[in-house]
Amino acid sequence: MIRSKLRRLLLGGGSAAVMLATALVPATASASPAPEARDAAGTAAGFWSCTVPPGYTFTSTQQTLNCGDSGFRTYYFVQPPADGLWACTLGDGFTYSSTQNTLDCSTGGGFRTKYLLRTPKTGLWACTVPSGFTYTGTQSTLDCSTSGGFRTKYLLRAF
């Protein structure tokens, strides 16, 4: 009887040790830094930079001492432009379908316009008519406003 109780106690203690070790392994493994996010082309999907490289847009700013020898400078969170991305500048080959007034894009204080980037295609309501497109309808809307007030939105059609 004492043997069976001792056996159960040892088996229970061993099981608890295994469960504790299993619970600690994933926590230890996740403590290492996550790899930098990459897009389909293998380039960095977004990173902080002292300048906006060609072919990139930026989605946020902050003031930093890292980008100059004296005083605060603007630090940009840069990303390749993409359909559905809220960005502070338009990328080549993109239009936009909505705007918002925000401090995210500020480079010297104050509110700036942020754009919802869209890849132009037939049937898209857009705030601009990009090269290679015409439009088949319009609407007056606040969606495209960059300074308050109504603006025209266009129903795009490729030609």
PDB file of C-alpha atoms in Angstrom:
ATOM      1  CA  MET A   1       0.000   0.000   0.000  1.00  0.00           C
ATOM      2  CA  ILE A   2       2.801   2.417   0.859  1.00  0.00           C
ATOM      3  CA  ARG A   3       4.512   1.442  -2.403  1.00  0.00           C
ATOM      4  CA  SER A   4       1.444   2.254  -4.514  1.00  0.00           C
ATOM      5  CA  LYS A   5       1.029   5.655  -2.801  1.00  0.00           C
ATOM      6  CA  LEU A   6       4.717   6.409  -3.302  1.00  0.00           C
ATOM      7  CA  ARG A   7       4.486   5.366  -6.966  1.00  0.00           C
ATOM      8  CA  ARG A   8       1.435   7.653  -7.516  1.00  0.00           C
ATOM      9  CA  LEU A   9       3.208  10.537  -5.771  1.00  0.00           C
ATOM     10  CA  LEU A  10       6.331  10.138  -7.928  1.00  0.00           C
ATOM     11  CA  LEU A  11       4.299   9.781 -11.133  1.00  0.00           C
ATOM     12  CA  GLY A  12       2.224  12.871 -10.231  1.00  0.00           C
ATOM     13  CA  GLY A  13       5.368  14.885  -9.433  1.00  0.00           C
ATOM     14  CA  GLY A  14       7.016  13.760 -12.676  1.00  0.00           C
ATOM     15  CA  SER A  15       3.940  14.697 -14.684  1.00  0.00           C
ATOM     16  CA  ALA A  16       3.843  18.123 -13.044  1.00  0.00           C
ATOM     17  CA  ALA A  17       7.540  18.666 -13.866  1.00  0.00           C
ATOM     18  CA  VAL A  18       6.959  17.715 -17.520  1.00  0.00           C
ATOM     19  CA  MET A  19       3.934  20.046 -17.742  1.00  0.00           C
ATOM     20  CA  LEU A  20       5.928  22.897 -16.162  1.00  0.00           C
ATOM     21  CA  ALA A  21       8.846  22.373 -18.555  1.00  0.00           C
ATOM     22  CA  THR A  22       6.463  22.279 -21.537  1.00  0.00           C
ATOM     23  CA  ALA A  23       4.822  25.515 -20.430  1.00  0.00           C
ATOM     24  CA  LEU A  24       8.198  27.259 -20.044  1.00  0.00           C
ATOM     25  CA  VAL A  25       9.682  26.222 -23.410  1.00  0.00           C
ATOM     26  CA  PRO A  26       7.311  28.288 -25.631  1.00  0.00           C
ATOM     27  CA  ALA A  27       7.691  31.307 -23.326  1.00  0.00           C
ATOM     28  CA  THR A  28      11.470  31.107 -23.587  1.00  0.00           C
ATOM     29  CA  ALA A  29      11.330  30.666 -27.361  1.00  0.00           C
ATOM     30  CA  SER A  30       9.038  33.680 -27.808  1.00  0.00           C
ATOM     31  CA  ALA A  31      11.331  35.918 -25.804  1.00  0.00           C
ATOM     32  CA  SER A  32      13.656  36.361 -28.805  1.00  0.00           C
ATOM     33  CA  PRO A  33      12.938  39.357 -31.066  1.00  0.00           C
ATOM     34  CA  ALA A  34      10.520  38.841 -33.929  1.00  0.00           C
ATOM     35  CA  PRO A  35      12.003  38.970 -37.439  1.00  0.00           C
ATOM     36  CA  GLU A  36      11.372  42.169 -39.423  1.00  0.00           C
ATOM     37  CA  ALA A  37       8.167  42.027 -41.463  1.00  0.00           C
ATOM     38  CA  ARG A  38       8.743  41.461 -45.177  1.00  0.00           C
ATOM     39  CA  ASP A  39       6.503  42.005 -48.195  1.00  0.00           C
ATOM     40  CA  ALA A  40       6.043  39.562 -51.105  1.00  0.00           C
ATOM     41  CA  ALA A  41       9.180  40.879 -52.858  1.00  0.00           C
ATOM     42  CA  GLY A  42      11.259  40.230 -49.723  1.00  0.00           C
ATOM     43  CA  THR A  43      11.881  43.896 -48.937  1.00  0.00           C
ATOM     44  CA  ALA A  44      11.198  45.395 -45.542  1.00  0.00           C
ATOM     45  CA  ALA A  45       7.450  46.097 -45.243  1.00  0.00           C
ATOM     46  CA  GLY A  46       7.948  49.114 -43.013  1.00  0.00           C
ATOM     47  CA  PHE A  47      10.738  50.745 -41.050  1.00  0.00           C
ATOM     48  CA  TRP A  48      11.739  54.033 -39.425  1.00  0.00           C
ATOM     49  CA  SER A  49      14.010  56.201 -41.575  1.00  0.00           C
ATOM     50  CA  CYS A  50      15.501  59.703 -41.528  1.00  0.00           C
ATOM     51  CA  THR A  51      14.448  60.163 -45.190  1.00  0.00           C
ATOM     52  CA  VAL A  52      11.726  58.794 -47.460  1.00  0.00           C
ATOM     53  CA  PRO A  53      13.482  56.597 -50.058  1.00  0.00           C
ATOM     54  CA  PRO A  54      12.373  56.711 -53.723  1.00  0.00           C
ATOM     55  CA  GLY A  55       9.407  54.415 -54.352  1.00  0.00           C
ATOM     56  CA  TYR A  56       8.250  54.565 -50.729  1.00  0.00           C
ATOM     57  CA  THR A  57       5.618  56.550 -48.870  1.00  0.00           C
ATOM     58  CA  PHE A  58       5.373  57.245 -45.159  1.00  0.00           C
ATOM     59  CA  THR A  59       2.513  56.514 -42.779  1.00  0.00           C
ATOM     60  CA  SER A  60       3.652  58.181 -39.574  1.00  0.00           C
ATOM     61  CA  THR A  61       6.228  60.619 -38.215  1.00  0.00           C
ATOM     62  CA  GLN A  62       7.889  61.426 -34.946  1.00  0.00           C
ATOM     63  CA  GLN A  63      10.539  63.868 -33.840  1.00  0.00           C
ATOM     64  CA  THR A  64      13.953  62.395 -33.007  1.00  0.00           C
ATOM     65  CA  LEU A  65      17.521  63.378 -32.209  1.00  0.00           C
ATOM     66  CA  ASN A  66      18.807  60.401 -34.274  1.00  0.00           C
ATOM     67  CA  CYS A  67      18.661  62.099 -37.683  1.00  0.00           C
ATOM     68  CA  GLY A  68      20.926  65.109 -37.319  1.00  0.00           C
ATOM     69  CA  ASP A  69      23.890  66.511 -35.500  1.00  0.00           C
ATOM     70  CA  SER A  70      21.832  69.016 -33.539  1.00  0.00           C
ATOM     71  CA  GLY A  71      18.201  69.394 -32.636  1.00  0.00           C
ATOM     72  CA  PHE A  72      15.123  67.399 -33.420  1.00  0.00           C
ATOM     73  CA  ARG A  73      14.482  66.087 -36.928  1.00  0.00           C
ATOM     74  CA  THR A  74      11.556  64.231 -38.490  1.00  0.00           C
ATOM     75  CA  TYR A  75      11.728  60.434 -38.399  1.00  0.00           C
ATOM     76  CA  TYR A  76       9.467  58.723 -40.978  1.00  0.00           C
ATOM     77  CA  PHE A  77       7.827  55.296 -40.843  1.00  0.00           C
ATOM     78  CA  VAL A  78       8.285  54.344 -44.511  1.00  0.00           C
ATOM     79  CA  GLN A  79       6.556  51.582 -46.461  1.00  0.00           C
ATOM     80  CA  PRO A  80       6.081  50.623 -50.096  1.00  0.00           C
ATOM     81  CA  PRO A  81       2.743  52.049 -51.285  1.00  0.00           C
ATOM     82  CA  ALA A  82      -0.037  49.438 -51.374  1.00  0.00           C
ATOM     83  CA  ASP A  83      -3.760  49.238 -52.075  1.00  0.00           C
ATOM     84  CA  GLY A  84      -5.699  49.969 -48.872  1.00  0.00           C
ATOM     85  CA  LEU A  85      -2.778  51.640 -47.051  1.00  0.00           C
ATOM     86  CA  TRP A  86      -3.380  54.947 -45.226  1.00  0.00           C
ATOM     87  CA  ALA A  87      -0.355  57.022 -46.279  1.00  0.00           C
ATOM     88  CA  CYS A  88       0.903  60.588 -45.977  1.00  0.00           C
ATOM     89  CA  THR A  89       1.916  60.812 -49.644  1.00  0.00           C
ATOM     90  CA  LEU A  90       0.629  59.230 -52.842  1.00  0.00           C
ATOM     91  CA  GLY A  91       2.762  56.586 -54.500  1.00  0.00           C
ATOM     92  CA  ASP A  92       3.309  56.442 -58.255  1.00  0.00           C
ATOM     93  CA  GLY A  93       0.518  54.506 -59.926  1.00  0.00           C
ATOM     94  CA  PHE A  94      -1.940  55.034 -57.066  1.00  0.00           C
ATOM     95  CA  THR A  95      -4.975  57.197 -56.516  1.00  0.00           C
ATOM     96  CA  TYR A  96      -6.919  57.675 -53.292  1.00  0.00           C
ATOM     97  CA  SER A  97     -10.538  57.175 -52.270  1.00  0.00           C
ATOM     98  CA  SER A  98     -10.673  58.884 -48.874  1.00  0.00           C
ATOM     99  CA  THR A  99      -8.777  61.345 -46.696  1.00  0.00           C
ATOM    100  CA  GLN A 100      -8.407  62.129 -43.016  1.00  0.00           C
ATOM    101  CA  ASN A 101      -6.976  65.116 -41.233  1.00  0.00           C
ATOM    102  CA  THR A 102      -4.329  63.847 -38.796  1.00  0.00           C
ATOM    103  CA  LEU A 103      -1.208  64.629 -36.810  1.00  0.00           C
ATOM    104  CA  ASP A 104       0.352  61.322 -38.018  1.00  0.00           C
ATOM    105  CA  CYS A 105       1.884  63.001 -41.078  1.00  0.00           C
ATOM    106  CA  SER A 106       3.094  66.180 -39.425  1.00  0.00           C
ATOM    107  CA  THR A 107       6.675  67.191 -40.199  1.00  0.00           C
ATOM    108  CA  GLY A 108       6.634  70.478 -38.333  1.00  0.00           C
ATOM    109  CA  GLY A 109       3.508  70.580 -36.208  1.00  0.00           C
ATOM    110  CA  GLY A 110      -0.113  70.814 -37.166  1.00  0.00           C
ATOM    111  CA  PHE A 111      -2.599  68.641 -38.984  1.00  0.00           C
ATOM    112  CA  ARG A 112      -1.854  67.089 -42.390  1.00  0.00           C
ATOM    113  CA  THR A 113      -3.841  65.025 -44.871  1.00  0.00           C
ATOM    114  CA  LYS A 114      -3.567  61.235 -44.906  1.00  0.00           C
ATOM    115  CA  TYR A 115      -4.767  59.347 -47.997  1.00  0.00           C
ATOM    116  CA  LEU A 116      -6.348  55.922 -48.417  1.00  0.00           C
ATOM    117  CA  LEU A 117      -4.268  54.586 -51.313  1.00  0.00           C
ATOM    118  CA  ARG A 118      -6.058  52.641 -54.015  1.00  0.00           C
ATOM    119  CA  THR A 119      -4.850  50.851 -57.111  1.00  0.00           C
ATOM    120  CA  PRO A 120      -6.827  52.384 -60.002  1.00  0.00           C
ATOM    121  CA  LYS A 121      -9.337  50.046 -61.665  1.00  0.00           C
ATOM    122  CA  THR A 122     -12.645  50.259 -63.478  1.00  0.00           C
ATOM    123  CA  GLY A 123     -15.547  50.678 -61.053  1.00  0.00           C
ATOM    124  CA  LEU A 124     -13.515  52.362 -58.296  1.00  0.00           C
ATOM    125  CA  TRP A 125     -14.782  55.646 -56.835  1.00  0.00           C
ATOM    126  CA  ALA A 126     -11.599  57.736 -56.575  1.00  0.00           C
ATOM    127  CA  CYS A 127     -10.645  61.291 -55.678  1.00  0.00           C
ATOM    128  CA  THR A 128      -8.418  61.728 -58.737  1.00  0.00           C
ATOM    129  CA  VAL A 129      -8.507  60.475 -62.326  1.00  0.00           C
ATOM    130  CA  PRO A 130      -5.145  58.812 -62.978  1.00  0.00           C
ATOM    131  CA  SER A 131      -3.455  58.508 -66.359  1.00  0.00           C
ATOM    132  CA  GLY A 132      -5.013  55.765 -68.480  1.00  0.00           C
ATOM    133  CA  PHE A 133      -8.479  56.287 -66.976  1.00  0.00           C
ATOM    134  CA  THR A 134     -11.558  58.332 -67.644  1.00  0.00           C
ATOM    135  CA  TYR A 135     -14.697  58.550 -65.523  1.00  0.00           C
ATOM    136  CA  THR A 136     -18.350  57.683 -66.052  1.00  0.00           C
ATOM    137  CA  GLY A 137     -19.905  59.370 -63.026  1.00  0.00           C
ATOM    138  CA  THR A 138     -19.249  61.886 -60.285  1.00  0.00           C
ATOM    139  CA  GLN A 139     -20.460  62.635 -56.788  1.00  0.00           C
ATOM    140  CA  SER A 140     -19.892  65.535 -54.436  1.00  0.00           C
ATOM    141  CA  THR A 141     -18.445  64.244 -51.174  1.00  0.00           C
ATOM    142  CA  LEU A 142     -16.420  65.077 -48.091  1.00  0.00           C
ATOM    143  CA  ASP A 143     -14.389  61.842 -48.593  1.00  0.00           C
ATOM    144  CA  CYS A 144     -11.812  63.608 -50.770  1.00  0.00           C
ATOM    145  CA  SER A 145     -11.511  66.835 -48.796  1.00  0.00           C
ATOM    146  CA  THR A 146      -8.001  68.056 -48.068  1.00  0.00           C
ATOM    147  CA  SER A 147      -9.017  71.387 -46.545  1.00  0.00           C
ATOM    148  CA  GLY A 148     -12.652  71.027 -45.533  1.00  0.00           C
ATOM    149  CA  GLY A 149     -15.620  71.249 -47.829  1.00  0.00           C
ATOM    150  CA  PHE A 150     -17.035  69.124 -50.601  1.00  0.00           C
ATOM    151  CA  ARG A 151     -14.904  67.689 -53.426  1.00  0.00           C
ATOM    152  CA  THR A 152     -15.684  65.618 -56.510  1.00  0.00           C
ATOM    153  CA  LYS A 153     -15.246  61.853 -56.497  1.00  0.00           C
ATOM    154  CA  TYR A 154     -15.010  60.019 -59.835  1.00  0.00           C
ATOM    155  CA  LEU A 155     -16.211  56.589 -60.970  1.00  0.00           C
ATOM    156  CA  LEU A 156     -13.173  55.295 -62.852  1.00  0.00           C
ATOM    157  CA  ARG A 157     -13.123  53.458 -66.164  1.00  0.00           C
ATOM    158  CA  ALA A 158      -9.926  52.290 -67.852  1.00  0.00           C
ATOM    159  CA  PHE A 159      -9.544  53.099 -71.548  1.00  0.00           C
TER     160      PHE A 159
END
